[in-house]
Amino acid sequence: MSNNDHRWPTPVNRIINLRPDAPVKQLEMVVLRIYPQRLVVSQHYTGPVAAACGRDDTGVVGLVLWGGQVNNVRVGDIIRVESGWCRLREQALVVSTGRTGRMSIVSRFGSHSQRSSFTQP
């Protein structure tokens, strides 16, 4: 891909600026890996969850995918997390939309199409 095909989005936040136990207003990253999903059954949520990781030009961060996000997000997608949270887990930062945030696919790998946002059910 040439430099003219796609310019990196300019998010409000960068991974380098994330802090544990802080809200994530807006963060964009490319998804590097998605681990196998598992089923979670708890008092607050029952459904699929998958760990993932993403990066921007400043670093790498863990990512939690919930519900429909598990099947909608693919490796190589550029995603936007809005109104999410950031936690420290096993000495690594992890971001998620949680119950109230949103995730949208800004760009699909190999495509210039944009998809609408979706929330965790």
Short mmCIF file of N, CA, C and O in Angstrom, two decimals:
data_model
loop_
_atom_site.label_atom_id
_atom_site.label_comp_id
_atom_site.label_asym_id
_atom_site.label_seq_id
_atom_site.Cartn_x
_atom_site.Cartn_y
_atom_site.Cartn_z
N MET A 1 0.85 -1.17 0.00
CA MET A 1 0.00 0.00 0.00
C MET A 1 0.89 1.23 0.00
O MET A 1 1.80 1.36 0.80
N SER A 2 0.63 2.15 -0.90
CA SER A 2 1.42 3.37 -0.95
C SER A 2 0.92 4.34 0.11
O SER A 2 -0.16 4.20 0.66
N ASN A 3 1.72 5.35 0.38
CA ASN A 3 1.35 6.34 1.40
C ASN A 3 0.08 7.11 1.04
O ASN A 3 -0.58 7.65 1.89
N ASN A 4 -0.27 7.18 -0.24
CA ASN A 4 -1.44 7.92 -0.67
C ASN A 4 -2.73 7.11 -0.52
O ASN A 4 -3.82 7.67 -0.58
N ASP A 5 -2.64 5.78 -0.37
CA ASP A 5 -3.83 4.94 -0.29
C ASP A 5 -4.60 5.15 1.00
O ASP A 5 -5.81 5.10 1.01
N HIS A 6 -3.91 5.32 2.10
CA HIS A 6 -4.60 5.46 3.38
C HIS A 6 -3.71 6.22 4.35
O HIS A 6 -2.56 5.87 4.54
N ARG A 7 -4.26 7.25 4.94
CA ARG A 7 -3.53 7.98 5.96
C ARG A 7 -3.98 7.49 7.32
O ARG A 7 -5.17 7.24 7.52
N TRP A 8 -3.07 7.35 8.24
CA TRP A 8 -3.40 6.87 9.58
C TRP A 8 -4.36 7.85 10.23
O TRP A 8 -4.17 9.06 10.17
N PRO A 9 -5.43 7.35 10.86
CA PRO A 9 -6.37 8.26 11.53
C PRO A 9 -5.68 9.05 12.64
O PRO A 9 -4.67 8.64 13.18
N THR A 10 -6.23 10.19 12.94
CA THR A 10 -5.70 11.04 13.99
C THR A 10 -6.63 11.00 15.20
O THR A 10 -7.55 11.80 15.30
N PRO A 11 -6.44 10.03 16.10
CA PRO A 11 -7.33 9.92 17.25
C PRO A 11 -7.03 10.95 18.32
O PRO A 11 -5.96 11.54 18.35
N VAL A 12 -7.98 11.12 19.21
CA VAL A 12 -7.80 12.02 20.34
C VAL A 12 -6.71 11.46 21.25
O VAL A 12 -5.87 12.19 21.74
N ASN A 13 -6.74 10.17 21.47
CA ASN A 13 -5.76 9.51 22.33
C ASN A 13 -4.77 8.71 21.51
O ASN A 13 -5.07 8.30 20.40
N ARG A 14 -3.66 8.44 22.08
CA ARG A 14 -2.66 7.52 21.53
C ARG A 14 -2.40 6.48 22.60
O ARG A 14 -2.57 6.74 23.80
N ILE A 15 -1.96 5.32 22.21
CA ILE A 15 -1.69 4.25 23.17
C ILE A 15 -0.67 4.71 24.20
O ILE A 15 -0.80 4.42 25.39
N ILE A 16 0.31 5.47 23.79
CA ILE A 16 1.35 5.92 24.71
C ILE A 16 0.77 6.78 25.84
O ILE A 16 1.34 6.86 26.93
N ASN A 17 -0.39 7.39 25.62
CA ASN A 17 -1.00 8.26 26.63
C ASN A 17 -1.99 7.55 27.54
O ASN A 17 -2.54 8.17 28.45
N LEU A 18 -2.25 6.26 27.31
CA LEU A 18 -3.20 5.52 28.15
C LEU A 18 -2.66 5.37 29.57
O LEU A 18 -1.46 5.19 29.78
N ARG A 19 -3.57 5.41 30.52
CA ARG A 19 -3.23 5.22 31.94
C ARG A 19 -4.19 4.22 32.55
O ARG A 19 -5.39 4.24 32.24
N PRO A 20 -3.71 3.36 33.46
CA PRO A 20 -4.59 2.39 34.12
C PRO A 20 -5.71 3.08 34.89
O PRO A 20 -5.53 4.16 35.43
N ASP A 21 -6.88 2.44 34.89
CA ASP A 21 -8.06 2.92 35.62
C ASP A 21 -8.50 4.30 35.15
O ASP A 21 -9.04 5.08 35.94
N ALA A 22 -8.29 4.58 33.89
CA ALA A 22 -8.71 5.86 33.32
C ALA A 22 -9.66 5.62 32.16
O ALA A 22 -9.55 4.60 31.47
N PRO A 23 -10.59 6.53 31.93
CA PRO A 23 -11.48 6.37 30.78
C PRO A 23 -10.73 6.55 29.47
O PRO A 23 -9.68 7.21 29.42
N VAL A 24 -11.26 5.95 28.43
CA VAL A 24 -10.72 6.11 27.08
C VAL A 24 -11.78 6.83 26.26
O VAL A 24 -12.80 6.24 25.91
N LYS A 25 -11.56 8.12 26.02
CA LYS A 25 -12.54 8.90 25.26
C LYS A 25 -12.62 8.40 23.83
O LYS A 25 -13.69 8.16 23.31
N GLN A 26 -11.46 8.31 23.19
CA GLN A 26 -11.40 7.84 21.81
C GLN A 26 -10.00 7.33 21.53
O GLN A 26 -9.01 7.99 21.87
N LEU A 27 -9.93 6.16 20.92
CA LEU A 27 -8.64 5.55 20.62
C LEU A 27 -8.79 4.74 19.34
O LEU A 27 -9.73 3.97 19.21
N GLU A 28 -7.88 4.94 18.40
CA GLU A 28 -7.89 4.17 17.15
C GLU A 28 -6.64 3.33 17.08
O GLU A 28 -5.56 3.76 17.50
N MET A 29 -6.81 2.10 16.57
CA MET A 29 -5.68 1.18 16.46
C MET A 29 -5.96 0.16 15.37
O MET A 29 -7.11 -0.05 14.98
N VAL A 30 -4.91 -0.48 14.90
CA VAL A 30 -5.05 -1.61 13.99
C VAL A 30 -5.01 -2.88 14.83
O VAL A 30 -4.21 -2.99 15.76
N VAL A 31 -5.88 -3.82 14.53
CA VAL A 31 -5.96 -5.08 15.28
C VAL A 31 -4.88 -6.02 14.75
O VAL A 31 -4.86 -6.35 13.56
N LEU A 32 -3.98 -6.44 15.64
CA LEU A 32 -2.86 -7.31 15.25
C LEU A 32 -3.19 -8.79 15.40
O LEU A 32 -2.72 -9.60 14.62
N ARG A 33 -3.95 -9.12 16.43
CA ARG A 33 -4.24 -10.53 16.72
C ARG A 33 -5.53 -10.63 17.51
O ARG A 33 -5.82 -9.78 18.34
N ILE A 34 -6.28 -11.69 17.24
CA ILE A 34 -7.48 -12.01 18.01
C ILE A 34 -7.33 -13.45 18.48
O ILE A 34 -7.12 -14.35 17.67
N TYR A 35 -7.41 -13.64 19.78
CA TYR A 35 -7.27 -14.97 20.36
C TYR A 35 -8.62 -15.68 20.34
O TYR A 35 -9.66 -15.04 20.19
N PRO A 36 -8.64 -16.99 20.50
CA PRO A 36 -9.91 -17.72 20.47
C PRO A 36 -10.91 -17.20 21.50
O PRO A 36 -10.54 -16.86 22.62
N GLN A 37 -12.16 -17.16 21.09
CA GLN A 37 -13.20 -16.67 22.00
C GLN A 37 -13.53 -17.71 23.06
O GLN A 37 -13.24 -18.89 22.89
N ARG A 38 -14.10 -17.24 24.14
CA ARG A 38 -14.60 -18.13 25.20
C ARG A 38 -15.95 -17.60 25.64
O ARG A 38 -16.29 -16.45 25.38
N LEU A 39 -16.70 -18.44 26.27
CA LEU A 39 -18.02 -18.05 26.77
C LEU A 39 -17.90 -17.66 28.22
O LEU A 39 -17.33 -18.39 29.04
N VAL A 40 -18.42 -16.49 28.56
CA VAL A 40 -18.41 -16.00 29.93
C VAL A 40 -19.85 -16.02 30.44
O VAL A 40 -20.77 -15.55 29.76
N VAL A 41 -20.02 -16.56 31.64
CA VAL A 41 -21.32 -16.55 32.30
C VAL A 41 -21.11 -15.92 33.67
O VAL A 41 -20.41 -16.48 34.51
N SER A 42 -21.70 -14.73 33.86
CA SER A 42 -21.56 -14.04 35.13
C SER A 42 -22.86 -13.32 35.45
O SER A 42 -23.80 -13.32 34.64
N GLN A 43 -22.90 -12.68 36.57
CA GLN A 43 -24.08 -11.95 37.00
C GLN A 43 -24.37 -10.77 36.06
O GLN A 43 -25.52 -10.43 35.82
N HIS A 44 -23.32 -10.16 35.50
CA HIS A 44 -23.48 -8.95 34.69
C HIS A 44 -23.44 -9.20 33.19
O HIS A 44 -23.88 -8.34 32.42
N TYR A 45 -22.90 -10.33 32.75
CA TYR A 45 -22.75 -10.57 31.31
C TYR A 45 -22.68 -12.06 31.02
O TYR A 45 -21.97 -12.80 31.71
N THR A 46 -23.39 -12.48 30.00
CA THR A 46 -23.29 -13.85 29.50
C THR A 46 -23.14 -13.75 27.99
O THR A 46 -23.99 -13.15 27.32
N GLY A 47 -22.06 -14.31 27.47
CA GLY A 47 -21.83 -14.27 26.04
C GLY A 47 -20.37 -14.47 25.70
O GLY A 47 -19.53 -14.71 26.58
N PRO A 48 -20.04 -14.35 24.41
CA PRO A 48 -18.65 -14.55 23.98
C PRO A 48 -17.75 -13.37 24.33
O PRO A 48 -18.19 -12.22 24.32
N VAL A 49 -16.51 -13.69 24.65
CA VAL A 49 -15.47 -12.71 24.91
C VAL A 49 -14.20 -13.21 24.23
O VAL A 49 -13.93 -14.41 24.24
N ALA A 50 -13.43 -12.31 23.66
CA ALA A 50 -12.13 -12.68 23.06
C ALA A 50 -11.09 -11.63 23.41
O ALA A 50 -11.37 -10.43 23.37
N ALA A 51 -9.92 -12.09 23.76
CA ALA A 51 -8.79 -11.19 23.96
C ALA A 51 -8.19 -10.89 22.58
O ALA A 51 -8.25 -11.72 21.67
N ALA A 52 -7.64 -9.71 22.45
CA ALA A 52 -7.01 -9.30 21.21
C ALA A 52 -5.90 -8.32 21.55
O ALA A 52 -5.72 -7.95 22.72
N CYS A 53 -5.15 -7.90 20.55
CA CYS A 53 -4.18 -6.84 20.76
C CYS A 53 -4.15 -5.96 19.53
O CYS A 53 -4.48 -6.39 18.43
N GLY A 54 -3.83 -4.70 19.77
CA GLY A 54 -3.78 -3.73 18.70
C GLY A 54 -2.63 -2.76 18.90
O GLY A 54 -2.00 -2.75 19.95
N ARG A 55 -2.39 -1.97 17.87
CA ARG A 55 -1.30 -1.00 17.96
C ARG A 55 -1.62 0.25 17.16
O ARG A 55 -2.41 0.20 16.23
N ASP A 56 -1.00 1.32 17.57
CA ASP A 56 -0.96 2.52 16.76
C ASP A 56 0.51 2.86 16.56
O ASP A 56 1.37 2.01 16.81
N ASP A 57 0.80 4.06 16.14
CA ASP A 57 2.20 4.40 15.89
C ASP A 57 2.99 4.68 17.16
O ASP A 57 4.18 4.97 17.09
N THR A 58 2.34 4.55 18.35
CA THR A 58 3.06 4.81 19.60
C THR A 58 3.22 3.58 20.49
O THR A 58 3.92 3.65 21.49
N GLY A 59 2.55 2.48 20.18
CA GLY A 59 2.69 1.31 21.03
C GLY A 59 1.65 0.24 20.78
O GLY A 59 0.87 0.32 19.84
N VAL A 60 1.67 -0.76 21.66
CA VAL A 60 0.78 -1.93 21.58
C VAL A 60 -0.05 -1.98 22.86
O VAL A 60 0.43 -1.64 23.94
N VAL A 61 -1.31 -2.43 22.73
CA VAL A 61 -2.20 -2.52 23.88
C VAL A 61 -3.08 -3.77 23.74
O VAL A 61 -3.39 -4.18 22.62
N GLY A 62 -3.47 -4.34 24.87
CA GLY A 62 -4.44 -5.43 24.87
C GLY A 62 -5.83 -4.87 24.61
O GLY A 62 -6.10 -3.70 24.85
N LEU A 63 -6.70 -5.73 24.14
CA LEU A 63 -8.05 -5.32 23.78
C LEU A 63 -9.01 -6.44 24.15
O LEU A 63 -8.70 -7.62 23.95
N VAL A 64 -10.16 -6.10 24.72
CA VAL A 64 -11.20 -7.08 25.03
C VAL A 64 -12.35 -6.86 24.07
O VAL A 64 -12.87 -5.76 23.95
N LEU A 65 -12.74 -7.94 23.37
CA LEU A 65 -13.88 -7.91 22.46
C LEU A 65 -15.05 -8.63 23.11
O LEU A 65 -14.89 -9.75 23.62
N TRP A 66 -16.23 -8.00 23.10
CA TRP A 66 -17.43 -8.52 23.74
C TRP A 66 -18.51 -8.78 22.71
O TRP A 66 -18.65 -8.02 21.76
N GLY A 67 -19.34 -9.79 22.94
CA GLY A 67 -20.54 -10.02 22.14
C GLY A 67 -20.30 -9.97 20.65
O GLY A 67 -19.45 -10.69 20.12
N GLY A 68 -21.03 -9.11 19.95
CA GLY A 68 -20.94 -8.99 18.51
C GLY A 68 -19.58 -8.52 18.02
O GLY A 68 -19.21 -8.77 16.87
N GLN A 69 -18.82 -7.85 18.87
CA GLN A 69 -17.48 -7.40 18.49
C GLN A 69 -16.59 -8.60 18.14
O GLN A 69 -15.75 -8.51 17.26
N VAL A 70 -16.80 -9.72 18.83
CA VAL A 70 -15.97 -10.92 18.64
C VAL A 70 -16.02 -11.38 17.18
O VAL A 70 -14.99 -11.72 16.59
N ASN A 71 -17.20 -11.39 16.59
CA ASN A 71 -17.34 -11.88 15.21
C ASN A 71 -17.23 -10.79 14.16
O ASN A 71 -17.03 -11.09 12.99
N ASN A 72 -17.37 -9.52 14.54
CA ASN A 72 -17.31 -8.43 13.57
C ASN A 72 -15.90 -7.91 13.31
O ASN A 72 -15.60 -7.48 12.20
N VAL A 73 -15.06 -7.92 14.31
CA VAL A 73 -13.71 -7.38 14.16
C VAL A 73 -12.78 -8.45 13.61
O VAL A 73 -12.83 -9.61 14.02
N ARG A 74 -11.93 -8.06 12.67
CA ARG A 74 -10.96 -8.98 12.06
C ARG A 74 -9.55 -8.43 12.20
O ARG A 74 -9.34 -7.22 12.31
N VAL A 75 -8.59 -9.33 12.14
CA VAL A 75 -7.19 -8.92 12.14
C VAL A 75 -6.95 -8.02 10.94
O VAL A 75 -7.41 -8.30 9.83
N GLY A 76 -6.28 -6.90 11.17
CA GLY A 76 -6.00 -5.93 10.12
C GLY A 76 -6.96 -4.76 10.09
O GLY A 76 -6.69 -3.75 9.46
N ASP A 77 -8.11 -4.88 10.76
CA ASP A 77 -9.06 -3.78 10.82
C ASP A 77 -8.49 -2.63 11.63
O ASP A 77 -7.79 -2.84 12.62
N ILE A 78 -8.82 -1.42 11.24
CA ILE A 78 -8.55 -0.25 12.07
C ILE A 78 -9.86 0.05 12.79
O ILE A 78 -10.90 0.25 12.15
N ILE A 79 -9.80 0.01 14.12
CA ILE A 79 -11.01 0.20 14.93
C ILE A 79 -10.90 1.46 15.76
O ILE A 79 -9.80 1.96 16.02
N ARG A 80 -12.06 1.96 16.18
CA ARG A 80 -12.13 3.11 17.08
C ARG A 80 -12.90 2.68 18.32
O ARG A 80 -14.02 2.17 18.21
N VAL A 81 -12.30 2.87 19.49
CA VAL A 81 -12.95 2.62 20.77
C VAL A 81 -13.32 3.98 21.34
O VAL A 81 -12.47 4.87 21.44
N GLU A 82 -14.60 4.14 21.70
CA GLU A 82 -15.08 5.40 22.27
C GLU A 82 -15.78 5.12 23.60
O GLU A 82 -16.50 4.14 23.72
N SER A 83 -15.56 5.98 24.55
CA SER A 83 -16.18 5.89 25.88
C SER A 83 -15.89 4.55 26.54
O SER A 83 -16.77 3.95 27.16
N GLY A 84 -14.66 4.09 26.41
CA GLY A 84 -14.25 2.82 27.00
C GLY A 84 -13.45 3.02 28.27
O GLY A 84 -13.50 4.08 28.89
N TRP A 85 -12.74 1.98 28.65
CA TRP A 85 -11.91 2.03 29.85
C TRP A 85 -10.56 1.41 29.58
O TRP A 85 -10.37 0.68 28.61
N CYS A 86 -9.62 1.68 30.45
CA CYS A 86 -8.27 1.13 30.38
C CYS A 86 -7.93 0.56 31.75
O CYS A 86 -8.16 1.22 32.77
N ARG A 87 -7.42 -0.65 31.78
CA ARG A 87 -7.01 -1.31 33.03
C ARG A 87 -5.60 -1.87 32.86
O ARG A 87 -5.13 -2.08 31.75
N LEU A 88 -4.98 -2.17 33.98
CA LEU A 88 -3.69 -2.84 33.99
C LEU A 88 -3.93 -4.29 34.38
O LEU A 88 -4.50 -4.56 35.44
N ARG A 89 -3.54 -5.22 33.51
CA ARG A 89 -3.72 -6.64 33.79
C ARG A 89 -2.41 -7.35 33.50
O ARG A 89 -1.91 -7.29 32.37
N GLU A 90 -1.86 -7.99 34.51
CA GLU A 90 -0.58 -8.69 34.39
C GLU A 90 0.49 -7.79 33.78
O GLU A 90 1.19 -8.15 32.84
N GLN A 91 0.58 -6.58 34.30
CA GLN A 91 1.57 -5.57 33.92
C GLN A 91 1.43 -5.07 32.48
O GLN A 91 2.35 -4.47 31.94
N ALA A 92 0.27 -5.28 31.86
CA ALA A 92 0.03 -4.79 30.51
C ALA A 92 -1.28 -4.01 30.48
O ALA A 92 -2.25 -4.36 31.15
N LEU A 93 -1.32 -2.94 29.70
CA LEU A 93 -2.54 -2.15 29.56
C LEU A 93 -3.53 -2.88 28.65
O LEU A 93 -3.15 -3.47 27.64
N VAL A 94 -4.80 -2.82 29.03
CA VAL A 94 -5.89 -3.44 28.28
C VAL A 94 -7.01 -2.42 28.15
O VAL A 94 -7.35 -1.75 29.13
N VAL A 95 -7.58 -2.29 26.96
CA VAL A 95 -8.72 -1.39 26.75
C VAL A 95 -9.94 -2.20 26.33
O VAL A 95 -9.83 -3.29 25.79
N SER A 96 -11.11 -1.61 26.60
CA SER A 96 -12.37 -2.26 26.28
C SER A 96 -13.46 -1.21 26.19
O SER A 96 -13.33 -0.12 26.76
N THR A 97 -14.54 -1.54 25.51
CA THR A 97 -15.70 -0.66 25.48
C THR A 97 -16.52 -0.80 26.75
O THR A 97 -17.29 0.08 27.09
N GLY A 98 -16.37 -1.92 27.45
CA GLY A 98 -17.18 -2.17 28.63
C GLY A 98 -18.65 -2.20 28.27
O GLY A 98 -19.02 -2.52 27.15
N ARG A 99 -19.50 -1.87 29.23
CA ARG A 99 -20.95 -1.92 28.99
C ARG A 99 -21.49 -0.69 28.27
O ARG A 99 -22.52 -0.76 27.62
N THR A 100 -20.82 0.44 28.40
CA THR A 100 -21.39 1.69 27.89
C THR A 100 -20.66 2.28 26.69
O THR A 100 -21.16 3.21 26.08
N GLY A 101 -19.50 1.75 26.34
CA GLY A 101 -18.73 2.32 25.24
C GLY A 101 -19.16 1.80 23.89
O GLY A 101 -20.07 0.99 23.76
N ARG A 102 -18.49 2.28 22.86
CA ARG A 102 -18.77 1.89 21.48
C ARG A 102 -17.48 1.53 20.78
O ARG A 102 -16.42 2.05 21.08
N MET A 103 -17.61 0.65 19.80
CA MET A 103 -16.49 0.30 18.94
C MET A 103 -16.98 0.37 17.50
O MET A 103 -18.08 -0.09 17.20
N SER A 104 -16.18 0.95 16.64
CA SER A 104 -16.53 0.99 15.23
C SER A 104 -15.31 0.60 14.41
O SER A 104 -14.17 0.74 14.85
N ILE A 105 -15.58 0.08 13.23
CA ILE A 105 -14.52 -0.28 12.30
C ILE A 105 -14.32 0.91 11.37
O ILE A 105 -15.23 1.28 10.63
N VAL A 106 -13.16 1.52 11.46
CA VAL A 106 -12.83 2.69 10.66
C VAL A 106 -12.48 2.27 9.24
O VAL A 106 -12.89 2.88 8.26
N SER A 107 -11.71 1.17 9.14
CA SER A 107 -11.26 0.69 7.84
C SER A 107 -10.99 -0.81 7.92
O SER A 107 -10.42 -1.28 8.91
N ARG A 108 -11.40 -1.54 6.90
CA ARG A 108 -11.12 -2.97 6.81
C ARG A 108 -9.82 -3.17 6.07
O ARG A 108 -9.52 -2.47 5.11
N PHE A 109 -9.06 -4.17 6.48
CA PHE A 109 -7.82 -4.51 5.79
C PHE A 109 -8.15 -4.85 4.35
O PHE A 109 -9.03 -5.67 4.08
N GLY A 110 -7.49 -4.21 3.40
CA GLY A 110 -7.69 -4.49 1.98
C GLY A 110 -8.92 -3.83 1.40
O GLY A 110 -9.30 -4.11 0.28
N SER A 111 -9.56 -2.96 2.17
CA SER A 111 -10.78 -2.31 1.70
C SER A 111 -10.77 -0.86 2.16
O SER A 111 -10.19 -0.52 3.18
N HIS A 112 -11.44 -0.02 1.43
CA HIS A 112 -11.56 1.37 1.83
C HIS A 112 -12.95 1.67 2.38
O HIS A 112 -13.30 2.80 2.61
N SER A 113 -13.76 0.60 2.57
CA SER A 113 -15.11 0.81 3.08
C SER A 113 -15.10 1.05 4.58
O SER A 113 -14.22 0.59 5.29
N GLN A 114 -16.11 1.75 5.04
CA GLN A 114 -16.25 2.02 6.46
C GLN A 114 -17.52 1.36 6.94
O GLN A 114 -18.51 1.32 6.23
N ARG A 115 -17.50 0.81 8.13
CA ARG A 115 -18.67 0.16 8.70
C ARG A 115 -19.19 0.99 9.86
O ARG A 115 -18.47 1.73 10.47
N SER A 116 -20.44 0.79 10.15
CA SER A 116 -21.03 1.55 11.25
C SER A 116 -20.58 0.99 12.59
O SER A 116 -20.05 -0.11 12.67
N SER A 117 -20.84 1.75 13.62
CA SER A 117 -20.42 1.36 14.95
C SER A 117 -21.37 0.34 15.55
O SER A 117 -22.50 0.19 15.10
N PHE A 118 -20.90 -0.36 16.55
CA PHE A 118 -21.72 -1.32 17.26
C PHE A 118 -21.32 -1.30 18.72
O PHE A 118 -20.22 -0.94 19.07
N THR A 119 -22.26 -1.62 19.57
CA THR A 119 -22.00 -1.64 21.01
C THR A 119 -22.10 -3.05 21.51
O THR A 119 -22.66 -3.93 20.88
N GLN A 120 -21.57 -3.25 22.66
CA GLN A 120 -21.61 -4.55 23.33
C GLN A 120 -23.04 -4.77 23.82
O GLN A 120 -23.57 -3.93 24.50
N PRO A 121 -23.69 -5.90 23.42
CA PRO A 121 -25.07 -6.12 23.84
C PRO A 121 -25.21 -6.37 25.33
O PRO A 121 -24.35 -6.79 25.99
#
